[in-house]
Amino acid sequence: MGTWGTAIFSDDLACDVREAYTNLIGEGKEKNATKSILKIFKNNLKDSDEEPVIWLSLASTQWKLGRLEDKIKEKAIEIIDTGIDLKRWEEEPKLLVKRKNVLDKLKEQLNSPQCLPKKVSNPNRPRVNHKLVDPSKISYPFEPKTNKFLVPGQFWAIPLENGKFACGRVIELNPDHNRSFLAGLMDWIGENPPSEEDLAGCKTLEQGCVHIKTIKETGLNGMITGCRPLILDGIESNYFTSCTYGGELMKGFKIIEPIVYAKDDEYETLSYWGYVSIKIRAEYLFKNK
């Protein structure tokens, strides 16, 4: 989880919750929006540090949109009153005081009258027409600013705290957005940045949707360093369930069919990772390598 301050939304996970909930409202899925959020972030709710972040950010978002639900308000205030969220700040007394002030203000806000439900625009846009780029005409390394020069199979080196490197991979471009894509964390770790030959035979450990800024925030010098066609190693987009309540079965970004109850827990929910989530996952998965 990326946290850069004590404010409610100075946190990647909190921002992800706000964006996901707001998008659901904009899509006209208000009836099941809260259930969808709890499903999307069900794994985070199992983490003692991340669970409070979800409830607090969801409560704050709902209040600002004029849709604060009683059960969400009660849960957020319970977290504030018990001090559960403050435990992760105990080693930094100055930040602990600031965070407590933030939570006190949030509690005061949640107990105050909220506005009438605000209209939220639909986030769905016409699907992006990604022009195919010839990988052989791309010079590496390069720093991507949009998806314009992204090609499935491209990879970037992720420096780890132990001095080694993990590897991120472009799996699929997002047809609804020109600055996000499906990324994969490779089953690879090395003493040096990965080469095309190093990745031969490697598979993905996890896949998730990331913003293009992920490469700048986690990559060596913020660069894409090379490309190896995914087909050479049989790598494809994973199957997911969509983040909407009662949603669809997906392969990458492509909707396959409406989800049925029997398949609901068979696949991971397509998650939207924060800018540094792939690095955090790599640090955890390769901590003993």
mmCIF file of C-alpha atoms in Angstrom:
data_model
loop_
_atom_site.group_PDB
_atom_site.id
_atom_site.type_symbol
_atom_site.label_atom_id
_atom_site.label_comp_id
_atom_site.label_asym_id
_atom_site.label_seq_id
_atom_site.Cartn_x
_atom_site.Cartn_y
_atom_site.Cartn_z
ATOM 1 C CA MET A 1 0.000 0.000 0.000
ATOM 2 C CA GLY A 2 1.476 3.385 -1.022
ATOM 3 C CA THR A 3 1.000 6.091 1.620
ATOM 4 C CA TRP A 4 2.555 9.540 1.291
ATOM 5 C CA GLY A 5 0.772 11.538 3.983
ATOM 6 C CA THR A 6 -1.750 11.520 6.812
ATOM 7 C CA ALA A 7 -4.757 12.809 4.860
ATOM 8 C CA ILE A 8 -7.524 10.323 4.114
ATOM 9 C CA PHE A 9 -6.662 10.242 0.410
ATOM 10 C CA SER A 10 -2.881 10.504 0.722
ATOM 11 C CA ASP A 11 -2.914 6.787 0.088
ATOM 12 C CA ASP A 12 -3.070 4.708 -3.108
ATOM 13 C CA LEU A 13 -5.635 2.305 -1.686
ATOM 14 C CA ALA A 14 -7.916 5.112 -0.474
ATOM 15 C CA CYS A 15 -7.750 6.742 -3.915
ATOM 16 C CA ASP A 16 -8.573 3.416 -5.554
ATOM 17 C CA VAL A 17 -11.652 3.044 -3.323
ATOM 18 C CA ARG A 18 -12.819 6.582 -4.115
ATOM 19 C CA GLU A 19 -12.343 6.129 -7.855
ATOM 20 C CA ALA A 20 -14.045 2.724 -7.949
ATOM 21 C CA TYR A 21 -17.079 3.887 -5.947
ATOM 22 C CA THR A 22 -17.435 7.127 -7.913
ATOM 23 C CA ASN A 23 -17.252 5.239 -11.208
ATOM 24 C CA LEU A 24 -19.949 2.809 -10.086
ATOM 25 C CA ILE A 25 -22.250 5.715 -9.247
ATOM 26 C CA GLY A 26 -21.503 7.335 -12.594
ATOM 27 C CA GLU A 27 -22.349 4.083 -14.365
ATOM 28 C CA GLY A 28 -25.776 4.048 -12.720
ATOM 29 C CA LYS A 29 -24.935 1.120 -10.424
ATOM 30 C CA GLU A 30 -25.736 2.905 -7.177
ATOM 31 C CA LYS A 31 -27.980 0.135 -5.814
ATOM 32 C CA ASN A 32 -25.121 -2.342 -5.444
ATOM 33 C CA ALA A 33 -22.168 0.068 -5.374
ATOM 34 C CA THR A 34 -21.209 -0.625 -1.758
ATOM 35 C CA LYS A 35 -21.451 -4.392 -2.217
ATOM 36 C CA SER A 36 -19.280 -4.103 -5.305
ATOM 37 C CA ILE A 37 -16.633 -2.125 -3.419
ATOM 38 C CA LEU A 38 -16.479 -4.698 -0.639
ATOM 39 C CA LYS A 39 -16.089 -7.397 -3.263
ATOM 40 C CA ILE A 40 -13.391 -5.572 -5.218
ATOM 41 C CA PHE A 41 -11.324 -4.975 -2.087
ATOM 42 C CA LYS A 42 -12.170 -8.203 -0.247
ATOM 43 C CA ASN A 43 -8.497 -9.213 -0.040
ATOM 44 C CA ASN A 44 -7.505 -5.818 1.350
ATOM 45 C CA LEU A 45 -10.209 -6.137 4.014
ATOM 46 C CA LYS A 46 -8.307 -9.123 5.399
ATOM 47 C CA ASP A 47 -5.243 -6.948 6.103
ATOM 48 C CA SER A 48 -5.278 -5.223 9.497
ATOM 49 C CA ASP A 49 -3.539 -2.105 8.136
ATOM 50 C CA GLU A 50 -5.555 -1.810 4.952
ATOM 51 C CA GLU A 51 -9.043 -2.577 6.280
ATOM 52 C CA PRO A 52 -9.434 0.760 8.135
ATOM 53 C CA VAL A 53 -8.295 2.646 5.031
ATOM 54 C CA ILE A 54 -11.103 1.115 2.998
ATOM 55 C CA TRP A 55 -13.892 1.917 5.474
ATOM 56 C CA LEU A 56 -12.655 5.456 6.128
ATOM 57 C CA SER A 57 -12.164 6.361 2.464
ATOM 58 C CA LEU A 58 -15.506 4.818 1.492
ATOM 59 C CA ALA A 59 -17.312 6.755 4.235
ATOM 60 C CA SER A 60 -15.640 10.017 3.239
ATOM 61 C CA THR A 61 -16.443 9.466 -0.453
ATOM 62 C CA GLN A 62 -20.069 8.604 0.232
ATOM 63 C CA TRP A 63 -20.522 11.666 2.465
ATOM 64 C CA LYS A 64 -19.081 13.993 -0.175
ATOM 65 C CA LEU A 65 -21.386 12.518 -2.812
ATOM 66 C CA GLY A 66 -24.439 12.774 -0.543
ATOM 67 C CA ARG A 67 -24.790 8.989 -0.266
ATOM 68 C CA LEU A 68 -23.396 8.060 3.144
ATOM 69 C CA GLU A 69 -24.967 4.804 4.288
ATOM 70 C CA ASP A 70 -25.645 4.253 7.988
ATOM 71 C CA LYS A 71 -23.669 1.004 8.174
ATOM 72 C CA ILE A 72 -20.639 2.596 6.506
ATOM 73 C CA LYS A 73 -20.834 5.607 8.815
ATOM 74 C CA GLU A 74 -21.060 3.367 11.880
ATOM 75 C CA LYS A 75 -18.086 1.285 10.778
ATOM 76 C CA ALA A 76 -15.925 4.337 10.065
ATOM 77 C CA ILE A 77 -16.752 5.971 13.399
ATOM 78 C CA GLU A 78 -16.066 2.683 15.206
ATOM 79 C CA ILE A 79 -12.597 2.612 13.613
ATOM 80 C CA ILE A 80 -11.959 6.215 14.650
ATOM 81 C CA ASP A 81 -13.179 5.699 18.224
ATOM 82 C CA THR A 82 -11.194 2.494 18.789
ATOM 83 C CA GLY A 83 -7.985 3.932 17.330
ATOM 84 C CA ILE A 84 -7.381 0.879 15.145
ATOM 85 C CA ASP A 85 -6.169 2.986 12.238
ATOM 86 C CA LEU A 86 -3.617 4.789 14.414
ATOM 87 C CA LYS A 87 -1.573 1.661 15.166
ATOM 88 C CA ARG A 88 0.400 1.912 11.932
ATOM 89 C CA TRP A 89 1.434 5.464 12.849
ATOM 90 C CA GLU A 90 2.684 4.697 16.377
ATOM 91 C CA GLU A 91 6.369 4.687 15.456
ATOM 92 C CA GLU A 92 6.171 8.271 14.175
ATOM 93 C CA PRO A 93 4.678 10.460 16.960
ATOM 94 C CA LYS A 94 4.374 13.622 14.844
ATOM 95 C CA LEU A 95 2.509 11.826 12.096
ATOM 96 C CA LEU A 96 0.387 10.049 14.684
ATOM 97 C CA VAL A 97 -0.858 13.402 15.995
ATOM 98 C CA LYS A 98 -1.593 14.645 12.476
ATOM 99 C CA ARG A 99 -3.469 11.471 11.583
ATOM 100 C CA LYS A 100 -5.539 11.682 14.767
ATOM 101 C CA ASN A 101 -6.523 15.238 13.872
ATOM 102 C CA VAL A 102 -7.510 14.066 10.382
ATOM 103 C CA LEU A 103 -9.700 11.318 11.832
ATOM 104 C CA ASP A 104 -11.307 13.662 14.355
ATOM 105 C CA LYS A 105 -12.249 16.016 11.526
ATOM 106 C CA LEU A 106 -13.593 13.102 9.490
ATOM 107 C CA LYS A 107 -15.770 11.992 12.400
ATOM 108 C CA GLU A 108 -17.115 15.531 12.773
ATOM 109 C CA GLN A 109 -17.837 15.593 9.033
ATOM 110 C CA LEU A 110 -19.603 12.231 9.039
ATOM 111 C CA ASN A 111 -21.841 13.387 11.900
ATOM 112 C CA SER A 112 -22.779 16.576 10.079
ATOM 113 C CA PRO A 113 -25.610 16.886 7.531
ATOM 114 C CA GLN A 114 -24.577 15.741 4.083
ATOM 115 C CA CYS A 115 -25.590 17.349 0.818
ATOM 116 C CA LEU A 116 -28.235 16.013 -1.515
ATOM 117 C CA PRO A 117 -26.959 13.218 -3.778
ATOM 118 C CA LYS A 118 -24.642 14.717 -6.363
ATOM 119 C CA LYS A 119 -24.823 13.838 -10.017
ATOM 120 C CA VAL A 120 -21.750 11.897 -11.135
ATOM 121 C CA SER A 121 -20.811 11.751 -14.804
ATOM 122 C CA ASN A 122 -20.475 8.382 -16.488
ATOM 123 C CA PRO A 123 -16.769 7.503 -16.698
ATOM 124 C CA ASN A 124 -17.272 5.290 -19.732
ATOM 125 C CA ARG A 125 -15.856 6.781 -22.888
ATOM 126 C CA PRO A 126 -15.732 5.550 -26.471
ATOM 127 C CA ARG A 127 -13.255 2.696 -26.642
ATOM 128 C CA VAL A 128 -9.749 3.794 -27.481
ATOM 129 C CA ASN A 129 -8.567 2.945 -30.975
ATOM 130 C CA HIS A 130 -5.046 1.732 -30.193
ATOM 131 C CA LYS A 131 -2.955 1.880 -33.345
ATOM 132 C CA LEU A 132 -0.711 -1.137 -33.739
ATOM 133 C CA VAL A 133 2.960 -0.296 -33.377
ATOM 134 C CA ASP A 134 5.724 -2.359 -34.939
ATOM 135 C CA PRO A 135 7.889 -3.403 -31.936
ATOM 136 C CA SER A 136 10.949 -3.636 -34.196
ATOM 137 C CA LYS A 137 10.716 0.115 -34.855
ATOM 138 C CA ILE A 138 10.763 1.046 -31.168
ATOM 139 C CA SER A 139 14.099 1.981 -29.627
ATOM 140 C CA TYR A 140 14.707 0.758 -26.078
ATOM 141 C CA PRO A 141 14.811 1.917 -23.382
ATOM 142 C CA PHE A 142 12.105 4.561 -23.525
ATOM 143 C CA GLU A 143 9.849 6.340 -21.025
ATOM 144 C CA PRO A 144 6.150 5.900 -21.941
ATOM 145 C CA LYS A 145 3.814 8.833 -21.334
ATOM 146 C CA THR A 146 0.699 7.166 -22.796
ATOM 147 C CA ASN A 147 -0.145 3.776 -24.304
ATOM 148 C CA LYS A 148 0.860 5.037 -27.760
ATOM 149 C CA PHE A 149 4.071 2.993 -27.912
ATOM 150 C CA LEU A 150 3.064 0.192 -25.578
ATOM 151 C CA VAL A 151 3.024 -3.312 -27.017
ATOM 152 C CA PRO A 152 2.014 -6.510 -25.199
ATOM 153 C CA GLY A 153 5.198 -8.291 -24.215
ATOM 154 C CA GLN A 154 7.192 -5.194 -23.302
ATOM 155 C CA PHE A 155 8.849 -5.346 -19.892
ATOM 156 C CA TRP A 156 10.490 -3.153 -17.303
ATOM 157 C CA ALA A 157 12.934 -3.813 -14.457
ATOM 158 C CA ILE A 158 11.688 -3.260 -10.896
ATOM 159 C CA PRO A 159 14.521 -2.534 -8.408
ATOM 160 C CA LEU A 160 13.939 -4.252 -5.043
ATOM 161 C CA GLU A 161 15.160 -3.326 -1.583
ATOM 162 C CA ASN A 162 17.480 -6.365 -1.495
ATOM 163 C CA GLY A 163 19.397 -5.028 -4.490
ATOM 164 C CA LYS A 164 17.882 -7.490 -6.945
ATOM 165 C CA PHE A 165 15.374 -6.902 -9.730
ATOM 166 C CA ALA A 166 11.843 -8.115 -10.417
ATOM 167 C CA CYS A 167 10.063 -7.649 -13.726
ATOM 168 C CA GLY A 168 6.774 -6.074 -14.828
ATOM 169 C CA ARG A 169 5.204 -6.911 -18.184
ATOM 170 C CA VAL A 170 2.660 -5.294 -20.501
ATOM 171 C CA ILE A 171 -0.057 -7.929 -21.004
ATOM 172 C CA GLU A 172 -2.939 -6.083 -22.668
ATOM 173 C CA LEU A 173 -3.840 -2.474 -23.499
ATOM 174 C CA ASN A 174 -6.987 -1.061 -21.948
ATOM 175 C CA PRO A 175 -9.535 -0.414 -24.742
ATOM 176 C CA ASP A 176 -11.327 2.141 -22.534
ATOM 177 C CA HIS A 177 -8.353 4.264 -21.536
ATOM 178 C CA ASN A 178 -5.124 5.417 -23.178
ATOM 179 C CA ARG A 179 -3.112 5.606 -19.963
ATOM 180 C CA SER A 180 -3.789 2.234 -18.349
ATOM 181 C CA PHE A 181 -3.088 -1.381 -19.210
ATOM 182 C CA LEU A 182 -3.143 -4.906 -17.818
ATOM 183 C CA ALA A 183 0.223 -5.572 -16.202
ATOM 184 C CA GLY A 184 1.783 -8.808 -15.064
ATOM 185 C CA LEU A 185 4.343 -9.429 -12.335
ATOM 186 C CA MET A 186 6.702 -12.030 -13.760
ATOM 187 C CA ASP A 187 7.877 -15.166 -11.984
ATOM 188 C CA TRP A 188 11.449 -13.935 -12.253
ATOM 189 C CA ILE A 189 14.077 -12.318 -10.040
ATOM 190 C CA GLY A 190 17.684 -11.574 -10.896
ATOM 191 C CA GLU A 191 20.877 -9.834 -9.880
ATOM 192 C CA ASN A 192 20.664 -7.640 -12.980
ATOM 193 C CA PRO A 193 17.778 -6.069 -14.932
ATOM 194 C CA PRO A 194 15.933 -8.664 -17.036
ATOM 195 C CA SER A 195 16.751 -9.286 -20.676
ATOM 196 C CA GLU A 196 14.561 -10.908 -23.312
ATOM 197 C CA GLU A 197 16.502 -14.155 -22.869
ATOM 198 C CA ASP A 198 16.072 -14.088 -19.080
ATOM 199 C CA LEU A 199 12.291 -14.125 -19.436
ATOM 200 C CA ALA A 200 12.142 -17.187 -21.702
ATOM 201 C CA GLY A 201 9.712 -19.689 -20.160
ATOM 202 C CA CYS A 202 8.610 -17.360 -17.344
ATOM 203 C CA LYS A 203 4.933 -16.897 -16.497
ATOM 204 C CA THR A 204 3.048 -14.166 -14.635
ATOM 205 C CA LEU A 205 2.465 -14.523 -10.900
ATOM 206 C CA GLU A 206 -0.264 -11.866 -10.747
ATOM 207 C CA GLN A 207 -2.039 -9.550 -13.163
ATOM 208 C CA GLY A 208 -3.832 -6.275 -12.526
ATOM 209 C CA CYS A 209 -4.826 -3.037 -14.212
ATOM 210 C CA VAL A 210 -2.270 -0.247 -13.743
ATOM 211 C CA HIS A 211 -1.833 3.379 -14.772
ATOM 212 C CA ILE A 212 1.016 4.211 -17.150
ATOM 213 C CA LYS A 213 2.608 6.112 -14.259
ATOM 214 C CA THR A 214 3.330 2.722 -12.653
ATOM 215 C CA ILE A 215 6.317 2.305 -14.979
ATOM 216 C CA LYS A 216 7.750 5.668 -13.977
ATOM 217 C CA GLU A 217 7.200 5.008 -10.265
ATOM 218 C CA THR A 218 8.517 1.414 -10.143
ATOM 219 C CA GLY A 219 10.728 0.910 -13.188
ATOM 220 C CA LEU A 220 14.489 1.346 -13.367
ATOM 221 C CA ASN A 221 14.838 4.975 -14.480
ATOM 222 C CA GLY A 222 11.101 4.826 -15.278
ATOM 223 C CA MET A 223 11.820 3.042 -18.540
ATOM 224 C CA ILE A 224 10.443 0.207 -20.652
ATOM 225 C CA THR A 225 13.625 -1.766 -21.322
ATOM 226 C CA GLY A 226 12.667 -4.343 -23.939
ATOM 227 C CA CYS A 227 10.066 -6.586 -25.505
ATOM 228 C CA ARG A 228 9.540 -10.342 -25.810
ATOM 229 C CA PRO A 229 6.338 -11.479 -27.567
ATOM 230 C CA LEU A 230 3.971 -13.092 -25.062
ATOM 231 C CA ILE A 231 3.122 -15.883 -27.494
ATOM 232 C CA LEU A 232 6.668 -17.252 -27.216
ATOM 233 C CA ASP A 233 5.968 -18.294 -23.626
ATOM 234 C CA GLY A 234 2.234 -18.951 -23.860
ATOM 235 C CA ILE A 235 1.337 -15.926 -21.743
ATOM 236 C CA GLU A 236 -2.224 -14.638 -22.008
ATOM 237 C CA SER A 237 -4.496 -12.305 -20.089
ATOM 238 C CA ASN A 238 -5.914 -13.990 -16.997
ATOM 239 C CA TYR A 239 -9.588 -14.718 -16.459
ATOM 240 C CA PHE A 240 -11.244 -12.395 -13.955
ATOM 241 C CA THR A 241 -14.637 -11.508 -12.609
ATOM 242 C CA SER A 242 -15.580 -7.884 -13.144
ATOM 243 C CA CYS A 243 -15.590 -5.479 -10.222
ATOM 244 C CA THR A 244 -19.315 -4.807 -10.465
ATOM 245 C CA TYR A 245 -21.737 -6.655 -8.216
ATOM 246 C CA GLY A 246 -23.329 -9.491 -10.162
ATOM 247 C CA GLY A 247 -20.937 -8.718 -13.014
ATOM 248 C CA GLU A 248 -19.244 -10.595 -15.822
ATOM 249 C CA LEU A 249 -16.561 -13.160 -16.490
ATOM 250 C CA MET A 250 -13.681 -11.476 -18.291
ATOM 251 C CA LYS A 251 -10.471 -12.462 -20.047
ATOM 252 C CA GLY A 252 -8.318 -9.449 -19.496
ATOM 253 C CA PHE A 253 -10.523 -6.514 -20.473
ATOM 254 C CA LYS A 254 -12.770 -8.581 -22.741
ATOM 255 C CA ILE A 255 -16.180 -9.558 -21.356
ATOM 256 C CA ILE A 256 -16.847 -13.257 -21.966
ATOM 257 C CA GLU A 257 -20.247 -13.855 -20.348
ATOM 258 C CA PRO A 258 -22.379 -12.834 -17.375
ATOM 259 C CA ILE A 259 -20.968 -14.322 -14.193
ATOM 260 C CA VAL A 260 -22.853 -17.118 -12.497
ATOM 261 C CA TYR A 261 -22.777 -17.891 -8.800
ATOM 262 C CA ALA A 262 -20.732 -21.068 -9.291
ATOM 263 C CA LYS A 263 -17.927 -19.083 -10.928
ATOM 264 C CA ASP A 264 -18.020 -16.139 -8.552
ATOM 265 C CA ASP A 265 -15.171 -17.405 -6.350
ATOM 266 C CA GLU A 266 -13.378 -19.350 -9.072
ATOM 267 C CA TYR A 267 -11.544 -16.324 -10.428
ATOM 268 C CA GLU A 268 -9.889 -13.270 -8.961
ATOM 269 C CA THR A 269 -11.686 -9.949 -9.351
ATOM 270 C CA LEU A 270 -9.996 -7.658 -11.875
ATOM 271 C CA SER A 271 -8.273 -5.229 -9.528
ATOM 272 C CA TYR A 272 -6.918 -1.756 -10.130
ATOM 273 C CA TRP A 273 -3.457 -1.454 -8.642
ATOM 274 C CA GLY A 274 -1.957 1.730 -7.250
ATOM 275 C CA TYR A 275 1.155 3.209 -8.869
ATOM 276 C CA VAL A 276 3.563 1.150 -6.728
ATOM 277 C CA SER A 277 1.404 -1.900 -6.018
ATOM 278 C CA ILE A 278 3.374 -4.135 -8.384
ATOM 279 C CA LYS A 279 6.596 -3.301 -6.534
ATOM 280 C CA ILE A 280 4.965 -3.964 -3.161
ATOM 281 C CA ARG A 281 3.761 -7.334 -4.443
ATOM 282 C CA ALA A 282 7.239 -8.148 -5.733
ATOM 283 C CA GLU A 283 8.879 -7.215 -2.418
ATOM 284 C CA TYR A 284 6.499 -9.562 -0.615
ATOM 285 C CA LEU A 285 6.674 -12.494 -3.038
ATOM 286 C CA PHE A 286 10.459 -12.371 -3.432
ATOM 287 C CA LYS A 287 11.418 -11.385 0.125
ATOM 288 C CA ASN A 288 13.196 -14.703 0.736
ATOM 289 C CA LYS A 289 14.771 -15.038 -2.714
#
